Tab-separated table of N, CA and C in Angstrom:
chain	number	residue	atom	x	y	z
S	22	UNK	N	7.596	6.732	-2.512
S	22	UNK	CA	6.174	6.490	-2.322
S	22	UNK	C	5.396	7.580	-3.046
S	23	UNK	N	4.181	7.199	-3.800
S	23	UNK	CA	4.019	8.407	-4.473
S	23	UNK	C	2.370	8.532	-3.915
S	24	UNK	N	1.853	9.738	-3.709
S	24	UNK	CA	0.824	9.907	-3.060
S	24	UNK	C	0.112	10.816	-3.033
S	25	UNK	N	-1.192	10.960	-3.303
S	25	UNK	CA	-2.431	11.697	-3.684
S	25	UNK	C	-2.559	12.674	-2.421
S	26	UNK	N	-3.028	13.774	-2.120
S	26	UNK	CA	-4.049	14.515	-1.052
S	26	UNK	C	-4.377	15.565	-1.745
S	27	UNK	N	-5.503	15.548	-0.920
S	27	UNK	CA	-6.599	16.760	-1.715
S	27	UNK	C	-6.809	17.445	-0.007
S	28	UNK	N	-7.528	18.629	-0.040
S	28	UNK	CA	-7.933	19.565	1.558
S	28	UNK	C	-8.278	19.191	2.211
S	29	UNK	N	-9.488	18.699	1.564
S	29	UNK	CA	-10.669	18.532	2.664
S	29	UNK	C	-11.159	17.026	2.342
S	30	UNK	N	-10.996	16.165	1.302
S	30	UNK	CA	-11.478	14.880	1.130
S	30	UNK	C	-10.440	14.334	0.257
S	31	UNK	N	-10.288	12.813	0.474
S	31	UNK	CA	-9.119	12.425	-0.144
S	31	UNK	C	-10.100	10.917	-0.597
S	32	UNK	N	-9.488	10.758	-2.226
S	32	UNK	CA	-10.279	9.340	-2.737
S	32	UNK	C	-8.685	8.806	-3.179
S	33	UNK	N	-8.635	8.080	-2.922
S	33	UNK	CA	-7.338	7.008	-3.581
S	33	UNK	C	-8.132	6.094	-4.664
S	34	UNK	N	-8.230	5.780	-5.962
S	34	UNK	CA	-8.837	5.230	-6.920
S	34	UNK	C	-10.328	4.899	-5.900
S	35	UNK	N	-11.095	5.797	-5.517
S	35	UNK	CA	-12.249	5.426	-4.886
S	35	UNK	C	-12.292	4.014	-3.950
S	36	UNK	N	-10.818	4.169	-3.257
S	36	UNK	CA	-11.057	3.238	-2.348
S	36	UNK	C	-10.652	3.603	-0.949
S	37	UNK	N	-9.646	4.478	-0.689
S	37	UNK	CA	-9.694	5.364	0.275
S	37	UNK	C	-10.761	6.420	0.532
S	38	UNK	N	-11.178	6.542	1.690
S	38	UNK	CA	-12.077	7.870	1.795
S	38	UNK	C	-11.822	8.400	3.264
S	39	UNK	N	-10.997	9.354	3.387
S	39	UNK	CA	-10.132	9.549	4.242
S	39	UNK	C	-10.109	11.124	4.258
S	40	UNK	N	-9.789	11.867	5.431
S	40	UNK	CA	-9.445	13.418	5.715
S	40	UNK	C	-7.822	13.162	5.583
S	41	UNK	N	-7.013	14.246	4.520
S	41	UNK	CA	-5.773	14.312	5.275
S	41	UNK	C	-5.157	12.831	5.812
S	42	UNK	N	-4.972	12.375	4.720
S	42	UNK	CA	-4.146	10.984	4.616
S	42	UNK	C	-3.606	10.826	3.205
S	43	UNK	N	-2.227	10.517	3.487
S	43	UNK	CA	-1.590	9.991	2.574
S	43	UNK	C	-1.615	8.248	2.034
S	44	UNK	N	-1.806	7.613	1.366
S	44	UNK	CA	-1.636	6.566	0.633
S	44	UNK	C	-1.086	6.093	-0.545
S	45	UNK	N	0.014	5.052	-0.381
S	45	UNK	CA	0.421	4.882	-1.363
S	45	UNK	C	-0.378	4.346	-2.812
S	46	UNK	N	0.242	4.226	-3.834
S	46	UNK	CA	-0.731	3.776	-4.633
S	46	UNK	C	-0.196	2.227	-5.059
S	47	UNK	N	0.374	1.773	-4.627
S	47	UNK	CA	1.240	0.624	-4.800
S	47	UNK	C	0.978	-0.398	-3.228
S	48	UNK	N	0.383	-1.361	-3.993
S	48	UNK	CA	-0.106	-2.561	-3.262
S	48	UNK	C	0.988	-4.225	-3.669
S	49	UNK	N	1.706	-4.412	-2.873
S	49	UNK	CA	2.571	-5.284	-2.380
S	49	UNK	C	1.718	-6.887	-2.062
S	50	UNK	N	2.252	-7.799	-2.680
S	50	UNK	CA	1.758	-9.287	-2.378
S	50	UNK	C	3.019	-9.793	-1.187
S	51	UNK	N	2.296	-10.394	-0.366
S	51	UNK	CA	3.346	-11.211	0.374
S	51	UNK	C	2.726	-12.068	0.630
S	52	UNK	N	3.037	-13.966	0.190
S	52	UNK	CA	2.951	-14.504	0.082
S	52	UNK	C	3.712	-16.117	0.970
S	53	UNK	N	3.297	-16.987	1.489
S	53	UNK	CA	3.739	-17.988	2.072
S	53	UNK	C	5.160	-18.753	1.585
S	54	UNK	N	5.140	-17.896	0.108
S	54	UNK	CA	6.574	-18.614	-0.761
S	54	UNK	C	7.837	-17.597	-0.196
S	55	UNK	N	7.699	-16.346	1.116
S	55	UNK	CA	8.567	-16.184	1.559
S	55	UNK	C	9.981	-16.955	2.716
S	56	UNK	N	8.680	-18.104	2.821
S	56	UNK	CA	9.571	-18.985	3.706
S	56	UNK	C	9.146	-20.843	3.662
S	57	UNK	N	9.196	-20.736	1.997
S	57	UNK	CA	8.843	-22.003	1.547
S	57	UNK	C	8.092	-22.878	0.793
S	58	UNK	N	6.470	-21.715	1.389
S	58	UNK	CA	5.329	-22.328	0.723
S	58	UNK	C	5.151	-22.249	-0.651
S	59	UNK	N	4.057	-22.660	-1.282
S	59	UNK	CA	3.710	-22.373	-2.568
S	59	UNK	C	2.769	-21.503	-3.114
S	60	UNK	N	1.835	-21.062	-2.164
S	60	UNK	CA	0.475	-20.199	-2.163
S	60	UNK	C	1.134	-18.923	-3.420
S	61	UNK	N	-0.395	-18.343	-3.874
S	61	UNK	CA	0.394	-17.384	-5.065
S	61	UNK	C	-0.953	-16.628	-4.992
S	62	UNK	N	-0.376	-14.979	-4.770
S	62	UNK	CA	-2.390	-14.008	-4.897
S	62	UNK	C	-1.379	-13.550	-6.281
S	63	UNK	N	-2.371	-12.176	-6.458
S	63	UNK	CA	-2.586	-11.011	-7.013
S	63	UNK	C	-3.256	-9.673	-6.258
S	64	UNK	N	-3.034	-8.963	-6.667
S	64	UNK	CA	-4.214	-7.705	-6.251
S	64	UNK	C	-3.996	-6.841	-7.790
S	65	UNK	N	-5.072	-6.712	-8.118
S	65	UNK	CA	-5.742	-5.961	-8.673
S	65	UNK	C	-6.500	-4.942	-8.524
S	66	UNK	N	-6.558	-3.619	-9.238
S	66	UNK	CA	-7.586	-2.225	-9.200
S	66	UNK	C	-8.703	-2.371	-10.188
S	67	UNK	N	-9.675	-1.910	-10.076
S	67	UNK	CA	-10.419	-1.686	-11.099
S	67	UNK	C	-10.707	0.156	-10.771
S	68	UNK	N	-11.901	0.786	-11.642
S	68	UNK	CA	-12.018	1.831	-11.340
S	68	UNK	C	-12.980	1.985	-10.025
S	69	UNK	N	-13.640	0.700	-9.521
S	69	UNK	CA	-14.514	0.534	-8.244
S	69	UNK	C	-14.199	-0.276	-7.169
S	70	UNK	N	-13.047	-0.876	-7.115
S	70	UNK	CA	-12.556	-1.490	-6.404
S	70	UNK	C	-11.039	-2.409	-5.987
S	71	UNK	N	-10.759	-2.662	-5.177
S	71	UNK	CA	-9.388	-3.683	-5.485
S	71	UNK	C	-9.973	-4.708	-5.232
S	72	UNK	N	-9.041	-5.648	-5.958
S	72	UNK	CA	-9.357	-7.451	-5.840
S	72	UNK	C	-8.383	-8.243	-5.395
S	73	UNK	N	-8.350	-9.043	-3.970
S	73	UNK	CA	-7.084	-9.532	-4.295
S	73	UNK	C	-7.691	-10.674	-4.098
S	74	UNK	N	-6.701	-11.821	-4.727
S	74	UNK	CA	-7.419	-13.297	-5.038
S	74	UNK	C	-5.948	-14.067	-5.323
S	75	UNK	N	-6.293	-15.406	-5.317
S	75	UNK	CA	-5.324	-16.439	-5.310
S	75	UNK	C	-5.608	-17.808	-5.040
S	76	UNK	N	-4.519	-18.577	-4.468
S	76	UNK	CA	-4.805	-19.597	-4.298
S	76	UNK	C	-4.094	-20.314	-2.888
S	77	UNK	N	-4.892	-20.679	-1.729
S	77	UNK	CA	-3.562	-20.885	-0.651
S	77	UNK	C	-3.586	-22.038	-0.877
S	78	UNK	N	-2.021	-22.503	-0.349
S	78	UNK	CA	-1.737	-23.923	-0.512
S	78	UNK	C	-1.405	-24.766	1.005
S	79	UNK	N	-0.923	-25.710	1.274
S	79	UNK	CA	-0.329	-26.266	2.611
S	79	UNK	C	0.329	-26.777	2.559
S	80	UNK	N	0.968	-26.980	0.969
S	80	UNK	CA	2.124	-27.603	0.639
S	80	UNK	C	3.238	-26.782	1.347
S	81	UNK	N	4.866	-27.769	1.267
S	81	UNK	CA	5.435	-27.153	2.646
S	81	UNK	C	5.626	-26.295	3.559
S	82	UNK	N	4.770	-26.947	4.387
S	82	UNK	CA	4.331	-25.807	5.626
S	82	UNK	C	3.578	-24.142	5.166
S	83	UNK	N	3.228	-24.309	3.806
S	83	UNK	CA	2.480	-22.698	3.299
S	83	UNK	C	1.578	-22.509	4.313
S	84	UNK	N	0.476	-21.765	3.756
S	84	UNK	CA	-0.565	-21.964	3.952
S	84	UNK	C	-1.318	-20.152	4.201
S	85	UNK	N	-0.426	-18.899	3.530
S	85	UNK	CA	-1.283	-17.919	3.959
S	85	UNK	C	-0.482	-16.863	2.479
S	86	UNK	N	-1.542	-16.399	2.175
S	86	UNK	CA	-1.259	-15.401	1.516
S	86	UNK	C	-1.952	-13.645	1.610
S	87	UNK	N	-1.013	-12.536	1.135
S	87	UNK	CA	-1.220	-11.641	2.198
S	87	UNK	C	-1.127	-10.026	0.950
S	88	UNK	N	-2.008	-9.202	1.206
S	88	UNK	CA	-1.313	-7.903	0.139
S	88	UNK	C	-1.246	-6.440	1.339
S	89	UNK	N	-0.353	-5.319	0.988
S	89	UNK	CA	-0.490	-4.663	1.990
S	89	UNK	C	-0.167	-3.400	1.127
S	90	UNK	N	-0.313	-2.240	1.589
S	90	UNK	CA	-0.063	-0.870	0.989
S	90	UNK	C	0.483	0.123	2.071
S	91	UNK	N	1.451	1.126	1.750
S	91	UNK	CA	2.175	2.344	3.138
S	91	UNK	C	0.415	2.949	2.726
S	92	UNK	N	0.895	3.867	4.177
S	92	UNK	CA	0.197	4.776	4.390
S	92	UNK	C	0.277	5.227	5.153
S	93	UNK	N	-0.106	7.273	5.525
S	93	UNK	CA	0.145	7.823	6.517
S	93	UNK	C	-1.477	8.538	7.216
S	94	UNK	N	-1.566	8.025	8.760
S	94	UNK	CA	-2.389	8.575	8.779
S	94	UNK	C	-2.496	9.732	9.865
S	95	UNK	N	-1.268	9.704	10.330
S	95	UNK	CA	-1.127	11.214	11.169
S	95	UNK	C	-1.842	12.105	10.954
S	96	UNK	N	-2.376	12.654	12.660
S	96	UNK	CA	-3.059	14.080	12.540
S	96	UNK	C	-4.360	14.046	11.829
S	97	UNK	N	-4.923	12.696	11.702
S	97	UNK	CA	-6.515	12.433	11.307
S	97	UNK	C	-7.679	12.255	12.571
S	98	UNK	N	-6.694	11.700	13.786
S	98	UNK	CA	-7.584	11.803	14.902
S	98	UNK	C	-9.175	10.685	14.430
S	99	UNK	N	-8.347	9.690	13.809
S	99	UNK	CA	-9.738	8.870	13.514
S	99	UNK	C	-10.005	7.612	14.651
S	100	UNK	N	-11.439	7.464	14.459
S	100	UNK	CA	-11.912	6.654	15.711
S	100	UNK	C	-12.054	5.502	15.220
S	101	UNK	N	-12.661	5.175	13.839
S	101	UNK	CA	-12.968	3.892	13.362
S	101	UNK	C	-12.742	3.676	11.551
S	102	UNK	N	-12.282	2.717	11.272
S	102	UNK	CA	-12.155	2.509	10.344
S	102	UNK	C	-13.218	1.514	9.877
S	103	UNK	N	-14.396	2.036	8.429
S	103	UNK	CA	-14.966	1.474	7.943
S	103	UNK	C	-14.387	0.619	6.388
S	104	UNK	N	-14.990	-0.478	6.122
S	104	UNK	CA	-14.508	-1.367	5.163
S	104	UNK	C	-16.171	-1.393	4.181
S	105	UNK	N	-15.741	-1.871	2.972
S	105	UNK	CA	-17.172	-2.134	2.089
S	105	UNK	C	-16.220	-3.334	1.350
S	106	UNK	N	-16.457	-4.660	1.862
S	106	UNK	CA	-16.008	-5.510	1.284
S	106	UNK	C	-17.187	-6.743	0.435
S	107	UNK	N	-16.568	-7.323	-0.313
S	107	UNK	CA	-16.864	-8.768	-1.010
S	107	UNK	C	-16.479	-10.064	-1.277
S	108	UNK	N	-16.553	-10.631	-0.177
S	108	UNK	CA	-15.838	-11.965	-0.396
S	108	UNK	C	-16.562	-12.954	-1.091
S	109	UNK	N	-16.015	-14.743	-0.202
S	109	UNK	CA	-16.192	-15.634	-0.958
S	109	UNK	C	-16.432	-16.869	-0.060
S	110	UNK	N	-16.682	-15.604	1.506
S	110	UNK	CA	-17.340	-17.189	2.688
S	110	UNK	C	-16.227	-17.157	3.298
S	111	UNK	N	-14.853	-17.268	3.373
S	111	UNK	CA	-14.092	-17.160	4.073
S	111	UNK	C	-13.592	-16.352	4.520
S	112	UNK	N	-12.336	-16.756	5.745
S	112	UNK	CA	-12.021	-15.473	6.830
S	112	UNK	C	-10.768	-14.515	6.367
S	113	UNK	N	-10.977	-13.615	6.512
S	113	UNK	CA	-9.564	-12.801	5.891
S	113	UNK	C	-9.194	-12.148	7.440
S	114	UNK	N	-8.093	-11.534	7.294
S	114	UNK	CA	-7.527	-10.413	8.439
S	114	UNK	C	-7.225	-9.136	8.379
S	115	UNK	N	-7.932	-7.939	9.016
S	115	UNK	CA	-7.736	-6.501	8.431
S	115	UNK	C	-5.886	-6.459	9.328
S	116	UNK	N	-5.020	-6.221	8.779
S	116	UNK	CA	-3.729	-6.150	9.267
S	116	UNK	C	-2.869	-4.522	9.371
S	117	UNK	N	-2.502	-4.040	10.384
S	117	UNK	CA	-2.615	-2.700	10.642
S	117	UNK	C	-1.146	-2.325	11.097
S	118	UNK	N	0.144	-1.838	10.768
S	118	UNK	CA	1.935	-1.929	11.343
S	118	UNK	C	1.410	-0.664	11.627
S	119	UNK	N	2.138	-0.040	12.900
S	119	UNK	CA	2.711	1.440	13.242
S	119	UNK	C	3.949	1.580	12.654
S	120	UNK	N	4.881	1.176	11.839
S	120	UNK	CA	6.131	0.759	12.083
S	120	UNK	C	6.577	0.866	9.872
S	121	UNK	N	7.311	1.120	9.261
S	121	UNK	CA	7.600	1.276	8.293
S	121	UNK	C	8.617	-0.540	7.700
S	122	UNK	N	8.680	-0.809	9.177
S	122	UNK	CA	9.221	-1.986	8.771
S	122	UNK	C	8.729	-3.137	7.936
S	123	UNK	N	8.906	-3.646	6.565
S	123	UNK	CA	7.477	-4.953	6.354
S	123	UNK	C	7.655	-6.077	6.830
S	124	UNK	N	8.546	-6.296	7.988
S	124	UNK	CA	8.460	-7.290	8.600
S	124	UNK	C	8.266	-7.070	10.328
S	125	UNK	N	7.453	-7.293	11.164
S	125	UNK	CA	7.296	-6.908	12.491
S	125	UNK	C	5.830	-7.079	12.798
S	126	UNK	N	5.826	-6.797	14.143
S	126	UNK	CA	4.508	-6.673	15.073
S	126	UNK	C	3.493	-6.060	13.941
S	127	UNK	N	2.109	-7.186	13.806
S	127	UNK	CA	0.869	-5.882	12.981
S	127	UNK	C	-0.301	-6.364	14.406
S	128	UNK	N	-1.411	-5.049	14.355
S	128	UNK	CA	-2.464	-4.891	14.962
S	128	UNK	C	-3.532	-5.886	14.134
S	129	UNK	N	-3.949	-7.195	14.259
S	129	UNK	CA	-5.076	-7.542	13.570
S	129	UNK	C	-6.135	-7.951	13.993
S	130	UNK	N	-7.773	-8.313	13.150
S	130	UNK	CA	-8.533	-8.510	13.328
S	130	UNK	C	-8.825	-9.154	12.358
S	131	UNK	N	-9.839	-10.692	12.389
S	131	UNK	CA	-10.598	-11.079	11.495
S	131	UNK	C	-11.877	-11.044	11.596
S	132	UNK	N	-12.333	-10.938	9.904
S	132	UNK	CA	-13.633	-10.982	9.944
S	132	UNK	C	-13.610	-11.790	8.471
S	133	UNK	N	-15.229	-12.265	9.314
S	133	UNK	CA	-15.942	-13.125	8.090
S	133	UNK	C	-16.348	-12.690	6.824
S	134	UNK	N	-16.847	-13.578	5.819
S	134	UNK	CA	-17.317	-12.737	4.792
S	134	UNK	C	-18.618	-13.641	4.065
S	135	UNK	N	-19.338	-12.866	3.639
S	135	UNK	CA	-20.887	-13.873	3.163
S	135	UNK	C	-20.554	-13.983	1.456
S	136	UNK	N	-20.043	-15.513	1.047
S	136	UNK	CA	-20.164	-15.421	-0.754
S	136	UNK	C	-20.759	-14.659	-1.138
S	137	UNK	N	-20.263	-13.573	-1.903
S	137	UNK	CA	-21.005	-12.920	-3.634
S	137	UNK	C	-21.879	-11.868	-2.609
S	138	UNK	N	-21.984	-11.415	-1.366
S	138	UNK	CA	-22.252	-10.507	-0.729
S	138	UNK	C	-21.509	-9.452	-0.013
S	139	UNK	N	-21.843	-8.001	-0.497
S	139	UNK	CA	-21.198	-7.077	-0.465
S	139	UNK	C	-21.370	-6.618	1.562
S	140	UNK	N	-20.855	-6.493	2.090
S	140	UNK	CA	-20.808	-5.833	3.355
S	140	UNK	C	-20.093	-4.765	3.843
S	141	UNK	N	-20.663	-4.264	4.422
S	141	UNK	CA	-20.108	-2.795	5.412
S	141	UNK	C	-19.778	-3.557	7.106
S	142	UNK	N	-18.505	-3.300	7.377
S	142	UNK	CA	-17.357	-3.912	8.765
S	142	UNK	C	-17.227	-2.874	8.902
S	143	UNK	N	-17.143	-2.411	10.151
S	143	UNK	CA	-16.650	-1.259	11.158
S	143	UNK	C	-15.277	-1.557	12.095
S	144	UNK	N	-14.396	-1.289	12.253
S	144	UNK	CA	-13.262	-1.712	13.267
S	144	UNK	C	-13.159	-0.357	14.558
S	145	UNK	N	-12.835	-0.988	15.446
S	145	UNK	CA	-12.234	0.226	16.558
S	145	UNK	C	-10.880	0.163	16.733
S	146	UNK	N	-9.771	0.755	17.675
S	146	UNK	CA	-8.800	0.050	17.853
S	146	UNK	C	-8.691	-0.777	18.859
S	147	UNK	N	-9.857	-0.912	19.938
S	147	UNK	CA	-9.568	-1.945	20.457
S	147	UNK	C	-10.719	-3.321	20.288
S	148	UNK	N	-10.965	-3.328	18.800
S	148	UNK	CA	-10.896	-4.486	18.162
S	148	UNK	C	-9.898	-5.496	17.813
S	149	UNK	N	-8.281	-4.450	17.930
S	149	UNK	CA	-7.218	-5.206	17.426
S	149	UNK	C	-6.349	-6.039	18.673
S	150	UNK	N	-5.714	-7.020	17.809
S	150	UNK	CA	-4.520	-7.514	18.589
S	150	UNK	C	-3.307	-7.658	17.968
S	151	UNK	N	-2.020	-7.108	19.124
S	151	UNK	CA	-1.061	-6.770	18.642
S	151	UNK	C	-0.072	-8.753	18.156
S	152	UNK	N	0.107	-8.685	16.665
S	152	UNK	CA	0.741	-10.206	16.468
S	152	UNK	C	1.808	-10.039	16.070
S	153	UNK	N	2.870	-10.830	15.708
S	153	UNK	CA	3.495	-10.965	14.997
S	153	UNK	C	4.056	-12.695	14.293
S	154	UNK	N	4.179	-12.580	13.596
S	154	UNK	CA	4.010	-14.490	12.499
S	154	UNK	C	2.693	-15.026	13.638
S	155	UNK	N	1.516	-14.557	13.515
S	155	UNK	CA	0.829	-15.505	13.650
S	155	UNK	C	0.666	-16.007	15.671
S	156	UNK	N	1.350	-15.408	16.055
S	156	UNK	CA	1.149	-15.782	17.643
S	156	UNK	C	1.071	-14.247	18.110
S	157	UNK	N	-0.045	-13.980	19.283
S	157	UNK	CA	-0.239	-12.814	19.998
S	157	UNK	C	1.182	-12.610	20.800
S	158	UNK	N	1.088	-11.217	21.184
S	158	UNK	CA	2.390	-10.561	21.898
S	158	UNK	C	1.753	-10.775	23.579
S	159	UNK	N	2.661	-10.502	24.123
S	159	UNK	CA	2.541	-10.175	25.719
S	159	UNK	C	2.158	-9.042	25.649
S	160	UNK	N	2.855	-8.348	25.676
S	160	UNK	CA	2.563	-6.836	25.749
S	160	UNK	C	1.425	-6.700	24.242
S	161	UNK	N	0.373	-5.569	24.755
S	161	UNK	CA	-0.351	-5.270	24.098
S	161	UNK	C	-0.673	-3.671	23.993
S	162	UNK	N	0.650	-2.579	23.828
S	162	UNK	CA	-0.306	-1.655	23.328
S	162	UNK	C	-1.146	-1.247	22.522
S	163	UNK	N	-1.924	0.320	23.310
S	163	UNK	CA	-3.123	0.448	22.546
S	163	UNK	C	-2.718	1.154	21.342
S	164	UNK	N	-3.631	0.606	20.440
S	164	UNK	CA	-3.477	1.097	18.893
S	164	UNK	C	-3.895	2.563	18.606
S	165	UNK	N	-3.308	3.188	17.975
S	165	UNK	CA	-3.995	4.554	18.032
S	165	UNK	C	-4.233	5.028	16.034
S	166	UNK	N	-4.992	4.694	15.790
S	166	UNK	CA	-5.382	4.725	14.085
S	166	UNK	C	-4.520	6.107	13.540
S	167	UNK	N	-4.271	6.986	14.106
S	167	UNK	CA	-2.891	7.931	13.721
S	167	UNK	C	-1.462	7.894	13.376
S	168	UNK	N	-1.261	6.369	14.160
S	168	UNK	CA	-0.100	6.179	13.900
S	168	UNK	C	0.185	4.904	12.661
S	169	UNK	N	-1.033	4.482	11.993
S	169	UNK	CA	-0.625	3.765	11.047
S	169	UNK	C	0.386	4.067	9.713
S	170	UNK	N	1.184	3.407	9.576
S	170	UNK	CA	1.885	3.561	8.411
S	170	UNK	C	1.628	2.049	7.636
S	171	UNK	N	0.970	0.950	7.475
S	171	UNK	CA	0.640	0.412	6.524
S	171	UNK	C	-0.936	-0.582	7.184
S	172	UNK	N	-1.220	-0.860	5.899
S	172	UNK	CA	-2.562	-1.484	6.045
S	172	UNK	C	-2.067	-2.541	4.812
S	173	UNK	N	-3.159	-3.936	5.621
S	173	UNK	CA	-3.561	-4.841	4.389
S	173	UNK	C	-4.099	-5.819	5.105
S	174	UNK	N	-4.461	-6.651	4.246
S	174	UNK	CA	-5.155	-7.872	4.287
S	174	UNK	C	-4.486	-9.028	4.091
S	175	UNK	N	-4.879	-10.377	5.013
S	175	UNK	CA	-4.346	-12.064	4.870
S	175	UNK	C	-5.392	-12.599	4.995
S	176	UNK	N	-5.219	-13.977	4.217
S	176	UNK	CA	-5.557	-14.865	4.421
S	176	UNK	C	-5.216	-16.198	5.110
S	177	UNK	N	-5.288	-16.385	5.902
S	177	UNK	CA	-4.639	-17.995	6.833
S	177	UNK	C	-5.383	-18.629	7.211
S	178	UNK	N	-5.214	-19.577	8.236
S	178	UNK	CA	-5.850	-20.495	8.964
S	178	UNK	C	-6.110	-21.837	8.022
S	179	UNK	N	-5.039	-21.996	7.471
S	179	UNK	CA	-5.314	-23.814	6.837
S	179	UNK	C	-6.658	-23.418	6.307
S	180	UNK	N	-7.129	-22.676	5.353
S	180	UNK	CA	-8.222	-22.181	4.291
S	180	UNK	C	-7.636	-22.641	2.944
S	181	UNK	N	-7.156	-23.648	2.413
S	181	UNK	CA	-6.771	-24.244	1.632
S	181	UNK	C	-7.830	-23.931	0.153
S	182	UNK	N	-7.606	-23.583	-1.202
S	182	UNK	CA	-8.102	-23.476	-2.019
S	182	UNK	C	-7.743	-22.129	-2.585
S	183	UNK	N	-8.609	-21.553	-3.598
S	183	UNK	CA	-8.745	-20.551	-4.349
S	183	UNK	C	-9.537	-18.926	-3.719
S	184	UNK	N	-9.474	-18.400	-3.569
S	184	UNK	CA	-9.940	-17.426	-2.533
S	184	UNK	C	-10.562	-16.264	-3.332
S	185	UNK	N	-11.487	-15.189	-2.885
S	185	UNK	CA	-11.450	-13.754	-3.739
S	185	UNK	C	-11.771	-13.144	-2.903
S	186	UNK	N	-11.633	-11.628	-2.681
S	186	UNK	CA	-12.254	-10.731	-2.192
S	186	UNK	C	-11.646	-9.182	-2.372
S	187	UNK	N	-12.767	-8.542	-2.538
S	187	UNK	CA	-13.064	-7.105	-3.099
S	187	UNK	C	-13.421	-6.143	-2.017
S	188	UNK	N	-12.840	-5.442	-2.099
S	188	UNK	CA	-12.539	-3.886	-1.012
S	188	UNK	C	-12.950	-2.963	-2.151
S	189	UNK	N	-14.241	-1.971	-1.672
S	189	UNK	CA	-14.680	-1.350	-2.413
S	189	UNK	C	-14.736	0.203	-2.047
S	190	UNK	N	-14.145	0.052	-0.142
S	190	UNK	CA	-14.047	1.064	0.418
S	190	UNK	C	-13.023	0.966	1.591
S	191	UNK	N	-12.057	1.651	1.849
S	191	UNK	CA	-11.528	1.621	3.289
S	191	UNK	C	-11.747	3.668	3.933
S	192	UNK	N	-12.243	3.730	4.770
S	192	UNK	CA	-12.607	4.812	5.334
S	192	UNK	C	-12.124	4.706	6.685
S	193	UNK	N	-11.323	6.076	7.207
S	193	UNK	CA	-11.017	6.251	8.519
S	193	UNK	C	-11.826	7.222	8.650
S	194	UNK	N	-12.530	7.035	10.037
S	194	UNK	CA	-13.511	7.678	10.071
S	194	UNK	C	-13.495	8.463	11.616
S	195	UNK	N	-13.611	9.835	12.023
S	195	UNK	CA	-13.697	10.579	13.212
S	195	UNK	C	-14.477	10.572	14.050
């Protein structure tokens, strides 16, 4: 994993803005064609933002496509994580593992997004719920934003078509 920190402020291609956090710089697609479907993203950097975009499908049984990145955020003691996103009207999911595993339990939340309009989302941790494939857990511990080791974003819910959206900021914030 290869990974940036600076003392006192940390920018990951100006999309992290974080105290004392590690992030990888390598962003991972996972896609519905892991167990059949056809759906297909990308993610992309620019120097102001990431993009990830695609196309979901519902052809057999698809229907979600997903990008995610490690990260460490131990010993940040953060309360909320802010987002500066851009979508395209539809719902995405902020997706949150304690766990190094890329397959298991993630903490998520969705939120909406306004076409071709840029927005600022705030999360807490008990905004989240603990899932895994798509159905809530029984047990629900509480999330503690210290112990994340990866972050990313999905798209699901039978949202059939071509999709975009732009992350222009992710901030853990104290």
């Amino acid at each position: 994993m290869t990974t940036l920190q600076l003392s006192s402020l940390f920018v990951f291609n100006a999309l992290f803005l974080t105290t004392h956090a590690n992030a990888s710089q390598n962003w991972y697609v996972v896609n519905d064609s892991v167990m059949g479907g056809v759906s297909n993203s990308q993610v992309n950097q620019t120097a102001k933002s990431l993009i990830f975009e695609g196309n979901v499908s519902l052809e057999n049984n698809g229907g979600f496509a997903s990008i995610r990145t490690e990260l460490d955020t131990q010993g940040q003691n953060s309360k909320a994580i802010a987002l500066r996103i851009k979508g395209d009207g539809k719902t995405y999911q902020l997706r949150l593992r304690t766990s190094d595993y890329l397959d298991g339990p993630a903490y998520t939340h969705s939120f909406n997004t306004t076409k071709n309009q840029w927005m600022d989302i705030h999360f807490t941790p008990g905004d989240f719920t603990l899932t895994f494939r798509g159905r809530v857990l029984e047990q629900q511990p509480a999330l503690n934003f210290s112990d994340i080791k990866q972050l990313g974003f999905l798209i699901a819910g039978k949202q059939e078509g071509k999709f975009k959206l732009e992350v222009s900021k992710i901030e853990f914030k104290s």
